[in-house]
PDB file of N, CA and C in Angstrom:
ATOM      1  N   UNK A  18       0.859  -1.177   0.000  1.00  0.00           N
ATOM      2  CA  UNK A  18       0.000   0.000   0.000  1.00  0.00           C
ATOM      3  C   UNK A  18       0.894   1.224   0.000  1.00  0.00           C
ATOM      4  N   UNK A  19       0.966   2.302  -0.882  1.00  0.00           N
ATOM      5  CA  UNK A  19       1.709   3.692  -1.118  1.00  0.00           C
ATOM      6  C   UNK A  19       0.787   4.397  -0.327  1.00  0.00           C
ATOM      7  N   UNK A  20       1.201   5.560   0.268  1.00  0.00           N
ATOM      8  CA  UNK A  20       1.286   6.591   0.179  1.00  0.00           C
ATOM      9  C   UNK A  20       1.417   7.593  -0.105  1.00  0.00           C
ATOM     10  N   UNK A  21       0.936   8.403  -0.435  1.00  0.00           N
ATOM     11  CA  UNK A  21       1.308  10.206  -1.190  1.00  0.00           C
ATOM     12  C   UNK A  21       0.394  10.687  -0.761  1.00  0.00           C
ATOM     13  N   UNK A  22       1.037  12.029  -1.287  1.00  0.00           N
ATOM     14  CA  UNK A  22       0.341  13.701  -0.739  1.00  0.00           C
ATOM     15  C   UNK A  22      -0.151  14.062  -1.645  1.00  0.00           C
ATOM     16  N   UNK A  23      -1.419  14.733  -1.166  1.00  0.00           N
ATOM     17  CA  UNK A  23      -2.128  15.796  -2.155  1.00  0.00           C
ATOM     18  C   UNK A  23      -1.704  16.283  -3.345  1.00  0.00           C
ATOM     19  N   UNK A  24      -0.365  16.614  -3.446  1.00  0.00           N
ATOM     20  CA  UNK A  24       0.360  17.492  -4.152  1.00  0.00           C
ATOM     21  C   UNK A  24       0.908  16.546  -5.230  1.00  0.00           C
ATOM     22  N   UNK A  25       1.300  15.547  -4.775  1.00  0.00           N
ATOM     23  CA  UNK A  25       1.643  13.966  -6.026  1.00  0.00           C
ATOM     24  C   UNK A  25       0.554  13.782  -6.009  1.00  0.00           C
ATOM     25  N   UNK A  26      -0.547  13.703  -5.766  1.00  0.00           N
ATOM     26  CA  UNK A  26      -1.553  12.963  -6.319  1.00  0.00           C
ATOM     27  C   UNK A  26      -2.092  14.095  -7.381  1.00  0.00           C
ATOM     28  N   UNK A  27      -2.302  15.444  -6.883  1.00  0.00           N
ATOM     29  CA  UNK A  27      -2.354  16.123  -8.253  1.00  0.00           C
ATOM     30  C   UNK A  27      -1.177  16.004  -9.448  1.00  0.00           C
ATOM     31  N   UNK A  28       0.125  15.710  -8.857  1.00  0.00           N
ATOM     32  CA  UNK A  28       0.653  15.919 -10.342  1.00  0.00           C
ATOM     33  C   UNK A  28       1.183  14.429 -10.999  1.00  0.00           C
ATOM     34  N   UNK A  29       0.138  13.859 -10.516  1.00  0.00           N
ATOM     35  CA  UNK A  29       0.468  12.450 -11.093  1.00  0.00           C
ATOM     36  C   UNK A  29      -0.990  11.332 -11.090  1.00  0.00           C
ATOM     37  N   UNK A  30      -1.686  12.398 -11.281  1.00  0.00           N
ATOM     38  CA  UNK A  30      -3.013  11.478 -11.037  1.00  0.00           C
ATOM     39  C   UNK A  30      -3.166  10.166 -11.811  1.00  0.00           C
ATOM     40  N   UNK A  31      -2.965  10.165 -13.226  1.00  0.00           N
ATOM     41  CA  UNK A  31      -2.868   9.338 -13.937  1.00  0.00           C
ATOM     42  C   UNK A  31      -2.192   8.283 -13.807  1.00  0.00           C
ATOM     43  N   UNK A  32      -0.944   8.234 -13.020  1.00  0.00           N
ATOM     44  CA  UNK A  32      -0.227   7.297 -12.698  1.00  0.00           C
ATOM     45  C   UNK A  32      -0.502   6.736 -11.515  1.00  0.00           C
ATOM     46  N   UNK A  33      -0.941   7.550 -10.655  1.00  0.00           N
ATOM     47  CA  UNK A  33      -1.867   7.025  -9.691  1.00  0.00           C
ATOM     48  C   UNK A  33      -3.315   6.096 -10.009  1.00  0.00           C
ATOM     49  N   UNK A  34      -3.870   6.616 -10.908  1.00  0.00           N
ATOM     50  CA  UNK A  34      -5.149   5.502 -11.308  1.00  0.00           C
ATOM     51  C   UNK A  34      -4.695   4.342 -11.847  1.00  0.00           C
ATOM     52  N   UNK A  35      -3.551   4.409 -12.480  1.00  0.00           N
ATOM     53  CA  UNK A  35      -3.705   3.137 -13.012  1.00  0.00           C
ATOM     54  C   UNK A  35      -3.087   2.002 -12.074  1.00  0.00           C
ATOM     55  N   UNK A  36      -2.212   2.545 -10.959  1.00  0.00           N
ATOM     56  CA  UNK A  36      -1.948   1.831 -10.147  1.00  0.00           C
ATOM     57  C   UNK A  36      -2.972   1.097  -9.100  1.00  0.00           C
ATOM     58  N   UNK A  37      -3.697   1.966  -9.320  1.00  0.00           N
ATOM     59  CA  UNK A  37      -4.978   1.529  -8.330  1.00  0.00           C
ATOM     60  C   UNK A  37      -5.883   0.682  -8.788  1.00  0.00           C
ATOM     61  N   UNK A  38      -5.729   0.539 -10.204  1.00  0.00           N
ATOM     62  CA  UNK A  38      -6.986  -0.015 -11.413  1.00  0.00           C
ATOM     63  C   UNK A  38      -6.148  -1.512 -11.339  1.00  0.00           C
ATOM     64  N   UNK A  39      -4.724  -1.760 -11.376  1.00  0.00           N
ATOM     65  CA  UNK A  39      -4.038  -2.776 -10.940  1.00  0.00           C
ATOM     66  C   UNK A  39      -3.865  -3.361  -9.592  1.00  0.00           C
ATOM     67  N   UNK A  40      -4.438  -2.910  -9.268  1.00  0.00           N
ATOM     68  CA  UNK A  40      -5.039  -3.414  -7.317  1.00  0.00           C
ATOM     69  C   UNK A  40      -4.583  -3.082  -6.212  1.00  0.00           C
ATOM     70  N   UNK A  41      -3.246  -2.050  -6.498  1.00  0.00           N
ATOM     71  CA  UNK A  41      -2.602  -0.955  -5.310  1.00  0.00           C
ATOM     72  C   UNK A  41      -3.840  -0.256  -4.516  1.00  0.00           C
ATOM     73  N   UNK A  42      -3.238  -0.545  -3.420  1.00  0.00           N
ATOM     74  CA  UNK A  42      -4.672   0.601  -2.246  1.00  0.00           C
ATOM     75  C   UNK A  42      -3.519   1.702  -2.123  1.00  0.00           C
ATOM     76  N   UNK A  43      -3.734   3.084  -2.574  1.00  0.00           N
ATOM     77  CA  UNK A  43      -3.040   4.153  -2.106  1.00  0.00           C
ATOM     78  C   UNK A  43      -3.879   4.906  -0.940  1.00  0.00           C
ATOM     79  N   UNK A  44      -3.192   5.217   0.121  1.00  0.00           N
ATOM     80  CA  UNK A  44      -3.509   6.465   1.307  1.00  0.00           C
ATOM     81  C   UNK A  44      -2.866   7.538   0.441  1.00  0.00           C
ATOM     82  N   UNK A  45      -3.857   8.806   0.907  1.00  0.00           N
ATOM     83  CA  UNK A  45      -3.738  10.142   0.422  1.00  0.00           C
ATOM     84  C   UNK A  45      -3.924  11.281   1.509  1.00  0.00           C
ATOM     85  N   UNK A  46      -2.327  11.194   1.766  1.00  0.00           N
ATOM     86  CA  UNK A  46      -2.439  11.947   3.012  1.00  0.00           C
ATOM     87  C   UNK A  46      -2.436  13.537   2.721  1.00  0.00           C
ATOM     88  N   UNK A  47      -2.687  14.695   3.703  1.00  0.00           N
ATOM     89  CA  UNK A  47      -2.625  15.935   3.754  1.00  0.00           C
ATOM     90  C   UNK A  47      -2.350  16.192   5.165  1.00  0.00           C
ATOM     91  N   UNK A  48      -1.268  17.268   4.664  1.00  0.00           N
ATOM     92  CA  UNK A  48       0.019  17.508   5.533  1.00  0.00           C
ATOM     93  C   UNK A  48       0.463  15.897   6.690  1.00  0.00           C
ATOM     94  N   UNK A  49       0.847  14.571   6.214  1.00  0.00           N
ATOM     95  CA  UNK A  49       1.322  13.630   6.685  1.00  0.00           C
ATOM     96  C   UNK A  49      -0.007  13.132   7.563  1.00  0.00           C
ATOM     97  N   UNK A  50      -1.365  13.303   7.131  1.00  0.00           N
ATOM     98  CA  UNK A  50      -2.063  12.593   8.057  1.00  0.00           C
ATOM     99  C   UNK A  50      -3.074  12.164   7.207  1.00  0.00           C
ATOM    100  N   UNK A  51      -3.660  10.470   7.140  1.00  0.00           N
ATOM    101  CA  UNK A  51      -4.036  10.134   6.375  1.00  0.00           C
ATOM    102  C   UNK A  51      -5.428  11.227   5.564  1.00  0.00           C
ATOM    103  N   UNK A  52      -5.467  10.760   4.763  1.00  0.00           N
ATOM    104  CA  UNK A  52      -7.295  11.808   4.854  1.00  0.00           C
ATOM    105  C   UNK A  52      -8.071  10.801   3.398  1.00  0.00           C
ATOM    106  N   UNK A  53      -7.877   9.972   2.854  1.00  0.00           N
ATOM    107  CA  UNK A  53      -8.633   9.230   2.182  1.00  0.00           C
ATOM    108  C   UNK A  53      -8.066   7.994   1.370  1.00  0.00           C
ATOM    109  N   UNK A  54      -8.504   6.941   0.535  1.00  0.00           N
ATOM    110  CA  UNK A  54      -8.045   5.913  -0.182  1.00  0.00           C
ATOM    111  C   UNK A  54      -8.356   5.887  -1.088  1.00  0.00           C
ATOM    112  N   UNK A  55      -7.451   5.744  -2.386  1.00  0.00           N
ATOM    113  CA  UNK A  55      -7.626   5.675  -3.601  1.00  0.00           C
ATOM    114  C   UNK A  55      -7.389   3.960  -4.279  1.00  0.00           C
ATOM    115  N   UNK A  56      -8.792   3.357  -4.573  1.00  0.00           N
ATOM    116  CA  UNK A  56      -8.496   1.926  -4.789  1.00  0.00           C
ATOM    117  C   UNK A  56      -9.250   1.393  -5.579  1.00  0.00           C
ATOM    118  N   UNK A  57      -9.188   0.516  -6.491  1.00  0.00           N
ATOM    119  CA  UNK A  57      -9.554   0.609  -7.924  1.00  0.00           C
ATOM    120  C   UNK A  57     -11.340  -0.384  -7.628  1.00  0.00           C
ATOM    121  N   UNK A  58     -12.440  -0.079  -8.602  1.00  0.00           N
ATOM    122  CA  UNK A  58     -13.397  -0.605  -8.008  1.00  0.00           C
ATOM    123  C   UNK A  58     -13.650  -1.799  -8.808  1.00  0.00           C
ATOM    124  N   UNK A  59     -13.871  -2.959  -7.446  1.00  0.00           N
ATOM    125  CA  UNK A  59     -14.027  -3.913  -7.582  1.00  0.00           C
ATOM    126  C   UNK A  59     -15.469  -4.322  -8.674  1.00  0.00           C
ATOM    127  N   UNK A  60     -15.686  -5.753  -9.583  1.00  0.00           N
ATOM    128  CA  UNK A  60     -16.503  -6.097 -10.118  1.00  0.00           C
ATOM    129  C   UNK A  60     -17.491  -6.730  -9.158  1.00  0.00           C
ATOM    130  N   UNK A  61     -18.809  -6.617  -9.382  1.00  0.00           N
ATOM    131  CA  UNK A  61     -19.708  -7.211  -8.309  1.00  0.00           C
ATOM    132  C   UNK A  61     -20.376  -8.231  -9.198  1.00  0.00           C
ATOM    133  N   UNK A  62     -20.830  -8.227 -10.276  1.00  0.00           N
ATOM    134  CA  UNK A  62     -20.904  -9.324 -10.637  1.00  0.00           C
ATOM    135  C   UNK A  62     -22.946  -8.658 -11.447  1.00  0.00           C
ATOM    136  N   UNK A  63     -23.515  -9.635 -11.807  1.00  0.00           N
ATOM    137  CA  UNK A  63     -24.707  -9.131 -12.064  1.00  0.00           C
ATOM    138  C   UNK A  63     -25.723  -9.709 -11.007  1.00  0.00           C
ATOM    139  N   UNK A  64     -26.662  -8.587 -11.043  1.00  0.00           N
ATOM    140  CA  UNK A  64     -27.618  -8.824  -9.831  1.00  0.00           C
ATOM    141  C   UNK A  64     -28.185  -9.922  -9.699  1.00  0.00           C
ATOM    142  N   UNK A  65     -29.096 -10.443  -8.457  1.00  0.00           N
ATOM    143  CA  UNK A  65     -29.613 -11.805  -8.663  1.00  0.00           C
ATOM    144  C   UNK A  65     -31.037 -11.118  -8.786  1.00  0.00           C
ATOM    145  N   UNK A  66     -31.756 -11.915  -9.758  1.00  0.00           N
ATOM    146  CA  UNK A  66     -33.267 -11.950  -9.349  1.00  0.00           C
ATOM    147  C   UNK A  66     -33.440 -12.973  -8.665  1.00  0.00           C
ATOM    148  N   UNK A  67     -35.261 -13.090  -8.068  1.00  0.00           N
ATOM    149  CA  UNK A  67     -35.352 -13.992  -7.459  1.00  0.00           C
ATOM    150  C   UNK A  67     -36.700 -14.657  -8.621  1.00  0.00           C
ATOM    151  N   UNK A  68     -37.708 -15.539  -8.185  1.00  0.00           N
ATOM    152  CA  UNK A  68     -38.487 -15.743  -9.228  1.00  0.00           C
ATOM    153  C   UNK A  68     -39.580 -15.111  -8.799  1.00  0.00           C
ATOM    154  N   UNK A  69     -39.853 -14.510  -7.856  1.00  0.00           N
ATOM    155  CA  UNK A  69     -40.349 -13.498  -7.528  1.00  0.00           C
ATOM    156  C   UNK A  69     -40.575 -11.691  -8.600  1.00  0.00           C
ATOM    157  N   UNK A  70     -38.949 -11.188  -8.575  1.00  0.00           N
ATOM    158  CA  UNK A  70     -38.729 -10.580  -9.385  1.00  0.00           C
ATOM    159  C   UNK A  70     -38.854 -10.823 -10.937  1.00  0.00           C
ATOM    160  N   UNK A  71     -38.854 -12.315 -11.198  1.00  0.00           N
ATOM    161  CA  UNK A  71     -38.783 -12.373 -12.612  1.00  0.00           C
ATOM    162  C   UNK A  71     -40.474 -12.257 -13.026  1.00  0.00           C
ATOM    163  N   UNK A  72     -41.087 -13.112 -12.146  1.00  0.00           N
ATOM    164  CA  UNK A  72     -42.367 -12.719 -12.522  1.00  0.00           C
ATOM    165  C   UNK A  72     -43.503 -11.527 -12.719  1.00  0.00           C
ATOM    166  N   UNK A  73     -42.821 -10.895 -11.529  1.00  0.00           N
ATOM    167  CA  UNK A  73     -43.542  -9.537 -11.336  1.00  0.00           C
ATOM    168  C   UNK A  73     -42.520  -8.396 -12.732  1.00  0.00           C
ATOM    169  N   UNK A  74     -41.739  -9.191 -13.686  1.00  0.00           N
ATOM    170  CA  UNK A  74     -41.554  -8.028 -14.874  1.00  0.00           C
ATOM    171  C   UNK A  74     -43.268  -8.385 -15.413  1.00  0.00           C
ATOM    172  N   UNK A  75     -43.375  -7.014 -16.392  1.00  0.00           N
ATOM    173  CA  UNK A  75     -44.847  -7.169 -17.065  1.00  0.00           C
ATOM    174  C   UNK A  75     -44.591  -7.699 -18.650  1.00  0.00           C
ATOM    175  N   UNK A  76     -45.822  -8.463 -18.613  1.00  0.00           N
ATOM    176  CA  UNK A  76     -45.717  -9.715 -19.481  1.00  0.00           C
ATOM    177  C   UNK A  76     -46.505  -9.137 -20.878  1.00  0.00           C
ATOM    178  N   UNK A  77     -46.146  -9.155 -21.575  1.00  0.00           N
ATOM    179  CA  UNK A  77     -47.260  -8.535 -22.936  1.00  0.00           C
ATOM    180  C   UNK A  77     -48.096  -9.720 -23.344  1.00  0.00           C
ATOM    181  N   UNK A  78     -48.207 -10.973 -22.901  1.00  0.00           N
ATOM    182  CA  UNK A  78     -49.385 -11.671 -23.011  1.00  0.00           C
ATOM    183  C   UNK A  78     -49.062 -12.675 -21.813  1.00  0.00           C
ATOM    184  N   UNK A  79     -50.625 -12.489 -21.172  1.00  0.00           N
ATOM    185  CA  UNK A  79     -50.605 -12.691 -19.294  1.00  0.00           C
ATOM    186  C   UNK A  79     -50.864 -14.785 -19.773  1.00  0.00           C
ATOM    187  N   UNK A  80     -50.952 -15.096 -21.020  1.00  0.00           N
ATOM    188  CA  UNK A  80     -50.971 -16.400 -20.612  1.00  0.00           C
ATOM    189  C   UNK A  80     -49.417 -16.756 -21.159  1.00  0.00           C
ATOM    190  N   UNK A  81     -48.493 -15.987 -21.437  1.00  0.00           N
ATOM    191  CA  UNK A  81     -46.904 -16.691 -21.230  1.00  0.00           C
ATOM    192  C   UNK A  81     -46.583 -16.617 -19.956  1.00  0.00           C
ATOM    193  N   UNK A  82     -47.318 -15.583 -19.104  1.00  0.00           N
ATOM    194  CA  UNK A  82     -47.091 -15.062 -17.673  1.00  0.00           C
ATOM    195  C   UNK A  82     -47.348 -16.685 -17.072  1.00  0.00           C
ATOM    196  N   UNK A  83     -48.774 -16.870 -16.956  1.00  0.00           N
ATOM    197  CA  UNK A  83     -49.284 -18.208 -16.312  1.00  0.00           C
ATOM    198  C   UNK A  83     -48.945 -18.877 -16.202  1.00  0.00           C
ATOM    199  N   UNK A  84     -48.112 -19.199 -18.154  1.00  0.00           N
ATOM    200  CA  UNK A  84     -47.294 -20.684 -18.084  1.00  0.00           C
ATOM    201  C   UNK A  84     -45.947 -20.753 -17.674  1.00  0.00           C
ATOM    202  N   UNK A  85     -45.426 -19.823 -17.503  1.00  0.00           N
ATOM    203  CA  UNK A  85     -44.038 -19.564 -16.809  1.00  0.00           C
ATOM    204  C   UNK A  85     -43.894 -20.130 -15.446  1.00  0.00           C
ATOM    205  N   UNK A  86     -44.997 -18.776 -14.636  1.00  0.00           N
ATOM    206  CA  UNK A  86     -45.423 -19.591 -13.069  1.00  0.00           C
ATOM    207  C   UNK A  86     -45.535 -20.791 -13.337  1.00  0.00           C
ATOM    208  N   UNK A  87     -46.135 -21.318 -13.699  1.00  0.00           N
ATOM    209  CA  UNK A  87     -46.739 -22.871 -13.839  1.00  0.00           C
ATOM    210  C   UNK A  87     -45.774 -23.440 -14.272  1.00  0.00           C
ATOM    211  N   UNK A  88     -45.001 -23.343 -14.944  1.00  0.00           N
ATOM    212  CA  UNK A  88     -43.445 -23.857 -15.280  1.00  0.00           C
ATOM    213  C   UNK A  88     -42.349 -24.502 -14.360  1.00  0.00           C
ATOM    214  N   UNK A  89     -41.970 -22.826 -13.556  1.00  0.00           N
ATOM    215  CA  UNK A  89     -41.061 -22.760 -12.759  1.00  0.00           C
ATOM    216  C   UNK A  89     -41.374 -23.022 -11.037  1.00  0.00           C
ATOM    217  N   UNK A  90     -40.361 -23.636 -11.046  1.00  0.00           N
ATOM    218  CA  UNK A  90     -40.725 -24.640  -9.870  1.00  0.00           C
ATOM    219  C   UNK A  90     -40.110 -23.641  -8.313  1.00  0.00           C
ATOM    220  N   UNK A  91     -40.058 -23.933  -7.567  1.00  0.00           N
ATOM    221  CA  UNK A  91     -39.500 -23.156  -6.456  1.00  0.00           C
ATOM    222  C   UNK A  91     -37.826 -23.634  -5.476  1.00  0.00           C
ATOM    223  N   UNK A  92     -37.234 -24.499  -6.435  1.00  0.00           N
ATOM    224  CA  UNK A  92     -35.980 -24.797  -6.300  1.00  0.00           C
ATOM    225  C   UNK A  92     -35.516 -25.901  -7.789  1.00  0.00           C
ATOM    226  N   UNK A  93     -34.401 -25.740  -7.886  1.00  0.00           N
ATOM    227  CA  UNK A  93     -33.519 -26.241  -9.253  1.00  0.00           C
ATOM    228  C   UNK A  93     -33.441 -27.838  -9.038  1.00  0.00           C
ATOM    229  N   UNK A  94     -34.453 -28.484  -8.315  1.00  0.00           N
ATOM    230  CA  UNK A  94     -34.079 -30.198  -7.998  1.00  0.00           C
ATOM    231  C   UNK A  94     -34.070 -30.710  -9.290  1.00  0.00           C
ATOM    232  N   UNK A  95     -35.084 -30.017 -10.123  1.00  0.00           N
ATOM    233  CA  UNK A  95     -35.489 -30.871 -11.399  1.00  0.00           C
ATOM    234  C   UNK A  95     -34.564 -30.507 -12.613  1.00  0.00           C
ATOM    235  N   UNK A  96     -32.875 -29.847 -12.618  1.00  0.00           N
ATOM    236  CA  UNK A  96     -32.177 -29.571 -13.238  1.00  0.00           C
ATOM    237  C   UNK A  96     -30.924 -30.732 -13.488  1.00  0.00           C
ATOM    238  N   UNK A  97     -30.861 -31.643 -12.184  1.00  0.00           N
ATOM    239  CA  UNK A  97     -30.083 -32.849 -12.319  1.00  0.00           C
ATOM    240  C   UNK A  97     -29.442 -32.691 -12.185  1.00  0.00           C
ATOM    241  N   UNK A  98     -28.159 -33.374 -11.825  1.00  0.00           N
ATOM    242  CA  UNK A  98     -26.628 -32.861 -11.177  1.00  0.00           C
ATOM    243  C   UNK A  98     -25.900 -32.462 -12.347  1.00  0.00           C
ATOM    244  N   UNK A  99     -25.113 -31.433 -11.554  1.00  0.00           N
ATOM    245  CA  UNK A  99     -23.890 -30.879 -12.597  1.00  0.00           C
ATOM    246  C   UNK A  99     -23.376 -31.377 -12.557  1.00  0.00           C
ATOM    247  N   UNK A 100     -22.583 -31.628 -14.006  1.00  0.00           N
ATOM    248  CA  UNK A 100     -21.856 -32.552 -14.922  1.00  0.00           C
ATOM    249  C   UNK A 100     -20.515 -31.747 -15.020  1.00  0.00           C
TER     250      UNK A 100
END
């Protein structure tokens, strides 16, 4: 983890991001006392729905809606083991 001052971090910002975008955590101190972290942002991944959420999107014909519910079951038993 680096350290620098205000004053490098203005005149080197760029070299500072990319260090951070490569997974360096920099402290950014003013006058030698910490005052924030510069650290590159992590991927979270895509949201989960639940089947809850999937159902309640709106359906432009309510009997694909029906047969969907009626489809989808309330756990993945009937998917069979991963291979």
């Amino acid at each position: 983890m680096g350290m620098v001052g205000i004053r490098e971090l203005r005149n080197r910002t760029a070299d500072l991001l990319a260090r951070a975008r490569d997974g360096e955590d920099i402290i950014i101190t003013s006058h030698g006392v910490p005052a924030a972290r510069l650290e590159a942002i992590r991927a979270t991944g895509r949201p989960f729905l639940t089947k809850a959420d999937l159902l309640a999107f709106p359906q432009a014909d309510q009997g694909l809606r029906d047969e969907l519910a009626r489809l989808s079951s309330d756990t993945t038993d009937d998917l069979g083991e991963i291979q």
